[in-house]
Short mmCIF file of C-alpha atoms in Angstrom, two decimals:
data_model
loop_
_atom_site.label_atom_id
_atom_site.label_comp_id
_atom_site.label_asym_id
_atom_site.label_seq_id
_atom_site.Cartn_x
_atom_site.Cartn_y
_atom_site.Cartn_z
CA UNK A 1 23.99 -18.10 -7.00
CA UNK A 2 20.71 -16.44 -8.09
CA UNK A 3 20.62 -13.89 -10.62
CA UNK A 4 17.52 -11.48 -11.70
CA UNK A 5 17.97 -9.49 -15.56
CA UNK A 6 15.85 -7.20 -15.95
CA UNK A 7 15.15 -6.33 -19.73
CA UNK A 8 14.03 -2.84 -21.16
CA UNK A 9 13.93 -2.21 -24.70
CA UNK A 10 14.57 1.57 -25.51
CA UNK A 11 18.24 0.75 -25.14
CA UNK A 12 18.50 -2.52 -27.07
CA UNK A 13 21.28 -2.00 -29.76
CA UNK A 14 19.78 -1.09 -32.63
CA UNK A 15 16.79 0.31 -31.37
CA UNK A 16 15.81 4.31 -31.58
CA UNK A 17 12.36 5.01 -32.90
CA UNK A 18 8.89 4.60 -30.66
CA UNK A 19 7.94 1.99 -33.97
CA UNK A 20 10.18 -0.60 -32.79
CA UNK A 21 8.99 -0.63 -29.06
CA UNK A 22 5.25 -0.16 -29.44
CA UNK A 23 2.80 -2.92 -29.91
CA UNK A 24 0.98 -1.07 -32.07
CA UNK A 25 3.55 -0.41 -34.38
CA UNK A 26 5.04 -1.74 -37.65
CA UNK A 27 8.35 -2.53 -36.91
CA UNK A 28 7.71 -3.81 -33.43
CA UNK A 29 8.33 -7.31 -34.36
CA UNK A 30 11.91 -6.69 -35.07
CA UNK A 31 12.30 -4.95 -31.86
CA UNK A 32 11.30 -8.08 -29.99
CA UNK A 33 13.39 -10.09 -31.68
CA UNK A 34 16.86 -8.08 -30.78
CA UNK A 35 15.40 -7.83 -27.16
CA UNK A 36 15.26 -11.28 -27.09
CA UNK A 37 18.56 -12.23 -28.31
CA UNK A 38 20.24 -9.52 -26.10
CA UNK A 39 18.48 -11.08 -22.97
CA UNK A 40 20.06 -14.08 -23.84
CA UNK A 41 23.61 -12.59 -24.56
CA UNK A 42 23.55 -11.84 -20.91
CA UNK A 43 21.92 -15.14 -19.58
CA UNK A 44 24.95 -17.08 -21.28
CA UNK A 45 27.49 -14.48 -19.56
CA UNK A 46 26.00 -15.24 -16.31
CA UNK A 47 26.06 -18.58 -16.79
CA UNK A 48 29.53 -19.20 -18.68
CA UNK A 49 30.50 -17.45 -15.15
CA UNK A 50 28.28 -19.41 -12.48
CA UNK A 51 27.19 -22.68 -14.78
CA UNK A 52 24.86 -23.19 -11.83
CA UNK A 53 23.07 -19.95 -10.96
CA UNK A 54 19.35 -19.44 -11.15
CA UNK A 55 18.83 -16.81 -13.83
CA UNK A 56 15.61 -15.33 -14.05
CA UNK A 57 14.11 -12.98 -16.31
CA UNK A 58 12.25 -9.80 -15.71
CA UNK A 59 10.03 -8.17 -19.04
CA UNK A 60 9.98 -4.69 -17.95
CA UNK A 61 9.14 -2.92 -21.05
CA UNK A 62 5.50 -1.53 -21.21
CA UNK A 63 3.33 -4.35 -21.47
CA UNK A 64 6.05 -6.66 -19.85
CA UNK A 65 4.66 -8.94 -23.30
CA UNK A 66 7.89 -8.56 -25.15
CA UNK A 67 10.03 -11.21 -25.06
CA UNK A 68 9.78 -13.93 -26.97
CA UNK A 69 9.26 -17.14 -25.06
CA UNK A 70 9.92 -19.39 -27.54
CA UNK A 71 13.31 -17.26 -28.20
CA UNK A 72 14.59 -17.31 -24.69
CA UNK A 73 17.47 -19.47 -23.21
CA UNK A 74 15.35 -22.42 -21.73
CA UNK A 75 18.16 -22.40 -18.83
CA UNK A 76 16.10 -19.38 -17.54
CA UNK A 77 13.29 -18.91 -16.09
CA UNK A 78 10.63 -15.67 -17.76
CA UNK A 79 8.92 -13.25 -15.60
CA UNK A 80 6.43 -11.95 -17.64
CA UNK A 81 2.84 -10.01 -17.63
CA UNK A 82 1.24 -7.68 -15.40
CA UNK A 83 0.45 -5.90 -12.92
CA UNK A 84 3.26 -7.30 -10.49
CA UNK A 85 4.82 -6.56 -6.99
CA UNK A 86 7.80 -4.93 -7.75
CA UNK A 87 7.03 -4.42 -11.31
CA UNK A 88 10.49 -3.84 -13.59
CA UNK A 89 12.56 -6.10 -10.61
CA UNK A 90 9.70 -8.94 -10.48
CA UNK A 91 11.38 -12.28 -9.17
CA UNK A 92 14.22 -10.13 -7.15
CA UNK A 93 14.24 -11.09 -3.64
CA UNK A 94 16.82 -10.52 -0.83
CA UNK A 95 17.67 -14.25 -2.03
CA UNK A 96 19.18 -12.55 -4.81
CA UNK A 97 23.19 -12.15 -5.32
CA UNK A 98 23.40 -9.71 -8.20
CA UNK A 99 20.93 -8.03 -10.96
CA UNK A 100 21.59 -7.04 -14.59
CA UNK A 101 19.78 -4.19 -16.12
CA UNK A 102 20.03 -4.70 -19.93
CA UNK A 103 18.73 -2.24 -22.90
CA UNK A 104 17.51 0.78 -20.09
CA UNK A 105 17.43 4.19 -20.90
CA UNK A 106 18.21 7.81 -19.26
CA UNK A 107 15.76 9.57 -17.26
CA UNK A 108 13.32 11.98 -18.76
CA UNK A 109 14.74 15.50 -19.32
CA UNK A 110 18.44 14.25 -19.56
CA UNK A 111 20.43 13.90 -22.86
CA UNK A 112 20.65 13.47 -25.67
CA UNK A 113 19.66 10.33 -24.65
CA UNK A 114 17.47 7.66 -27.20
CA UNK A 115 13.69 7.64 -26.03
CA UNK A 116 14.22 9.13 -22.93
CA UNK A 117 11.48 9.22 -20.49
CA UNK A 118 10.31 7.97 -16.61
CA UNK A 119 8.17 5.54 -16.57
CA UNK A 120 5.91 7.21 -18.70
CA UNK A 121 5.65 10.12 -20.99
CA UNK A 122 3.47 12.01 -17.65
CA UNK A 123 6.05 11.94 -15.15
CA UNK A 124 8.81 14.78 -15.40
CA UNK A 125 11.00 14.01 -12.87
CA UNK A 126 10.94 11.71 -9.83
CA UNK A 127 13.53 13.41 -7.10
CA UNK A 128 14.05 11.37 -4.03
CA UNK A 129 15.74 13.02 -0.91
CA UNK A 130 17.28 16.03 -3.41
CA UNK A 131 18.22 13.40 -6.20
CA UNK A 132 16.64 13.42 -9.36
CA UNK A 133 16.17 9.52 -10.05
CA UNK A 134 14.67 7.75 -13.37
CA UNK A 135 14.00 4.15 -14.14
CA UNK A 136 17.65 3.49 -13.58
CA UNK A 137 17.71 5.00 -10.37
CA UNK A 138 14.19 3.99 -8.88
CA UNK A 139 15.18 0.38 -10.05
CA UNK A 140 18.74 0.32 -8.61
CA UNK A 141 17.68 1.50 -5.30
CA UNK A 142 15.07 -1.09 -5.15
CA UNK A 143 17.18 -3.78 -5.30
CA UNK A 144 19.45 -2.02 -2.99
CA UNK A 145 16.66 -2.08 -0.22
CA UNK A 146 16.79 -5.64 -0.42
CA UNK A 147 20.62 -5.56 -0.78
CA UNK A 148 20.61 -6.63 -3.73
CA UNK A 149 23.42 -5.21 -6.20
CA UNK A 150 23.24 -4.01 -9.40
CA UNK A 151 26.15 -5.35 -11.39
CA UNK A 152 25.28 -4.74 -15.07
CA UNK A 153 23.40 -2.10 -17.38
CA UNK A 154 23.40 -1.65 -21.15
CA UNK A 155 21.89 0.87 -23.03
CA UNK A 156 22.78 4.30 -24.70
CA UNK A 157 26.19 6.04 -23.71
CA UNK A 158 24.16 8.45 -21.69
CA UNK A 159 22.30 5.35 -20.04
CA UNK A 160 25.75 4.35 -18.83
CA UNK A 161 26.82 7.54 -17.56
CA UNK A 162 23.75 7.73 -15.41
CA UNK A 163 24.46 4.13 -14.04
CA UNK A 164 28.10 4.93 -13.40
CA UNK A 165 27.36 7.92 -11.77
CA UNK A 166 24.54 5.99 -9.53
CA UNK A 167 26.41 2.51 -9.15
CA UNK A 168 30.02 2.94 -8.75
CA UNK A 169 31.83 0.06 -9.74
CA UNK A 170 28.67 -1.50 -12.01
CA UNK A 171 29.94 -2.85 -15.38
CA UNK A 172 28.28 -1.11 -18.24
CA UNK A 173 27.87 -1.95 -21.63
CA UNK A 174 26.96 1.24 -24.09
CA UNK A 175 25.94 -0.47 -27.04
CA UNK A 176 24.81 2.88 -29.05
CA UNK A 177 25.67 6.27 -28.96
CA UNK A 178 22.73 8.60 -28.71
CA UNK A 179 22.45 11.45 -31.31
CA UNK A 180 18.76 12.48 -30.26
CA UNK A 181 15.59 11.32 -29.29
CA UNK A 182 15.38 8.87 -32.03
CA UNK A 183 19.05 8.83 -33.35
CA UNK A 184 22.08 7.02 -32.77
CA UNK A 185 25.20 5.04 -33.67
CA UNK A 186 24.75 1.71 -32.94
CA UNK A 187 26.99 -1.25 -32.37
CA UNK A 188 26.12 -4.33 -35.14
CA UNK A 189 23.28 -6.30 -33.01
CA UNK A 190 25.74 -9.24 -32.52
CA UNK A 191 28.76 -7.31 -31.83
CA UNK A 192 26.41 -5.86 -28.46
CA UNK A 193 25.96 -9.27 -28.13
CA UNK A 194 29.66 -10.06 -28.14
CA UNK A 195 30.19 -7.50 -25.97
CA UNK A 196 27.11 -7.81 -23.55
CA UNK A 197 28.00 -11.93 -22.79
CA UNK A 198 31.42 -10.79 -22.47
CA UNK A 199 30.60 -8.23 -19.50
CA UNK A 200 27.73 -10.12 -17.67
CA UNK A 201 30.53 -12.74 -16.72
CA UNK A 202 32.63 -10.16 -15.65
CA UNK A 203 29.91 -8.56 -13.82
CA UNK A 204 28.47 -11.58 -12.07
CA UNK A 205 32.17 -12.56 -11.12
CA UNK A 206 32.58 -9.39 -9.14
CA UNK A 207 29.46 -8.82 -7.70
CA UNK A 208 30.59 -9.07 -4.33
CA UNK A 209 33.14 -5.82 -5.05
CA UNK A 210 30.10 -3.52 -5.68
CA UNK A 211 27.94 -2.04 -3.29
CA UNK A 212 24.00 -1.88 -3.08
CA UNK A 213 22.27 1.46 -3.89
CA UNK A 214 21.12 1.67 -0.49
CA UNK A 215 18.39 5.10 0.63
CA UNK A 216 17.60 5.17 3.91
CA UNK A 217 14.42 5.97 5.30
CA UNK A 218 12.42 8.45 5.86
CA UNK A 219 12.47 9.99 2.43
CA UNK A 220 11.52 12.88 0.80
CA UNK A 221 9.93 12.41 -2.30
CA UNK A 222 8.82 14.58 -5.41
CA UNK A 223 7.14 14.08 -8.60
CA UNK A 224 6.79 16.33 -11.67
CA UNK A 225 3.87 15.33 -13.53
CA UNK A 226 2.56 16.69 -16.92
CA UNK A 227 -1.01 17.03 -16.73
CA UNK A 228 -3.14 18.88 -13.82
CA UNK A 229 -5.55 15.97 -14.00
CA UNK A 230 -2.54 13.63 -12.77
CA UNK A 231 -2.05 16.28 -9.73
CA UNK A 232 -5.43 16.38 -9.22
CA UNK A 233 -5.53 12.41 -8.78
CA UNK A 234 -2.69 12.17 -7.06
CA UNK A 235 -3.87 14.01 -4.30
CA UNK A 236 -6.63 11.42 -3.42
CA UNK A 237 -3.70 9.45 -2.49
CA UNK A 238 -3.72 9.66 1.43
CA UNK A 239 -0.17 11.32 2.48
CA UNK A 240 0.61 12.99 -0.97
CA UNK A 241 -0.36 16.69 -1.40
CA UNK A 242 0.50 19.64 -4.41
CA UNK A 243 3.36 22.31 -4.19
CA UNK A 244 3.22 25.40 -5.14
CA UNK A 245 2.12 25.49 -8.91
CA UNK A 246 0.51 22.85 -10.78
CA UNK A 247 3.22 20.47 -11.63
CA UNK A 248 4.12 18.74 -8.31
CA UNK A 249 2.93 16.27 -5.85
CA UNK A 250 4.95 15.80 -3.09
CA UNK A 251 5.33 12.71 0.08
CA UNK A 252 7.27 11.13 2.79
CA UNK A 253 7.91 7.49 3.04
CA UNK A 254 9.26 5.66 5.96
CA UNK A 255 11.17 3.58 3.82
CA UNK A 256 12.59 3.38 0.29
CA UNK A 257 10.44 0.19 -0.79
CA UNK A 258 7.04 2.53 0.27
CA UNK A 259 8.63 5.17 -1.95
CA UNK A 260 8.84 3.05 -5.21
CA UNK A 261 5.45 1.55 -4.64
CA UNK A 262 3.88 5.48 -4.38
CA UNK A 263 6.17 6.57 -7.41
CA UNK A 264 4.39 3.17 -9.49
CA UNK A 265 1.14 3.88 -8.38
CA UNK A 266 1.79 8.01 -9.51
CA UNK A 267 2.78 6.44 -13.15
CA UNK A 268 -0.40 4.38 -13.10
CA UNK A 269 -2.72 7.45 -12.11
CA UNK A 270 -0.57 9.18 -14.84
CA UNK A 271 -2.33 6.50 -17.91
CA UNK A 272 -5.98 8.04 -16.14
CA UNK A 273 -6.97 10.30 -19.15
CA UNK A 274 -9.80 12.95 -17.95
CA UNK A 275 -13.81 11.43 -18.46
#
């Protein structure tokens, strides 16, 4: 059995302020440090279910520099660094039985929800064939083009509701409630740990009872950005062209995995700050 986790931070427990995710910032430290023991909370679960799966481990927050090596369960293996094919999901293949999205967070423009956002604080809204999809969604359906099935998510209660309403049948874990942007009640960091081992080896153990998020091909896609500049790049990208207005950039992709690779390469033209 091979597993892929995928680790955010925004919806560790205990986490709700920008300083605890950003590099830069004084209380990042800490932040790493519940990341990392949350990442392995869920390693053990998958393990105490399949003591013989391949667990590997996906940094996806920001620099994808977060978790602590030194910290992690040796019994994994640490994706880490970038840029990467298949950048949040790197190491998921169609090898892969089931994969575990642990401290995400709800799309931008939906909440309350704790330090919501897609991808980045430039992209609005990312709707794919009608549906409005953030970093849960893009993700999920990722792994879904390769078949792969996402099993697990933790995060804020809203989080969860967005996963439940994407992934029926996915175990999730809310390990917070969100108050706000920045505000929340949050579970004691070992009790979410408790909790989180607890549901990744129910989650693993019923993987085959939950269906990929499969989107077939071709698809419709849209993207609200923020700045003109953004729309203005964008449209050097060969097949993507602006709406009506300022604020969109529209495409079709044959397939879903063309889609995400656009909608990444949209959040990277997004960082491009005018000369």
């Amino acid at each position: 059995m091979k597993a892929l986790i995928s680790v955010d931070m925004e919806g560790i427990s205990g986490i709700v302020h920008s300083s605890e995710t950003n590099p830069e910032r004084y209380d990042y430290q800490r932040g790493r440090e519940l990341m990392t023991a949350e990442a392995n909370a869920v390693i053990a679960g998958v393990l105490d279910a399949e003591p013989t799966a391949e667990v590997r481990v996906a940094d996806a927050h920001g620099t994808f520099r977060n978790l602590l090596p030194e910290q992690l369960d040796r019994r994994a293996r640490l994706v880490r660094g970038k840029p990467r094919a298949l950048n949040m999901l790197a190491g998921l293949d169609t090898e892969t039985d089931a994969a575990l999205f642990v401290g995400y967070h709800v799309r931008a423009g939906e909440g309350p929800g704790v330090l919501a956002h897609t991808m980045n604080g430039e992209i609005l809204d990312v709707r794919v064939a009608g549906r409005s999809l953030g970093e849960i969604g893009l993700n999920a359906a990722m792994a879904g083009h390769l078949g792969v099935p996402v099993v697990l998510l933790s995060g804020d209660d809203a989080a969860c509701a967005e996963a439940a309403d994407l992934i029926p049948g996915a175990v999730t874990v809310p390990v917070k409630e969100a108050l706000g942007m920045a505000a929340a009640v949050t579970l004691h960091p070992e009790e979410a740990r408790d909790r989180l081992r607890r549901a990744a080896a129910d989650a693993v153990s019923r993987r085959e009872e939950i269906q990929p998020l499969a989107l077939v091909g071709p698809l419709n896609v849209e993207v609200d950005l923020a700045s003109p500049h953004t729309v203005d790049l964008a449209t050097l990208v060969p097949g993507v062209s602006r709406t009506a207005g300022a604020r969109t950039v529209t495409f079709t992709a044959a397939d879903y995995a063309t889609a995400y690779r656009l909608v990444l390469l949209l959040a990277q033209l997004a960082t491009i700050k005018p000369a």
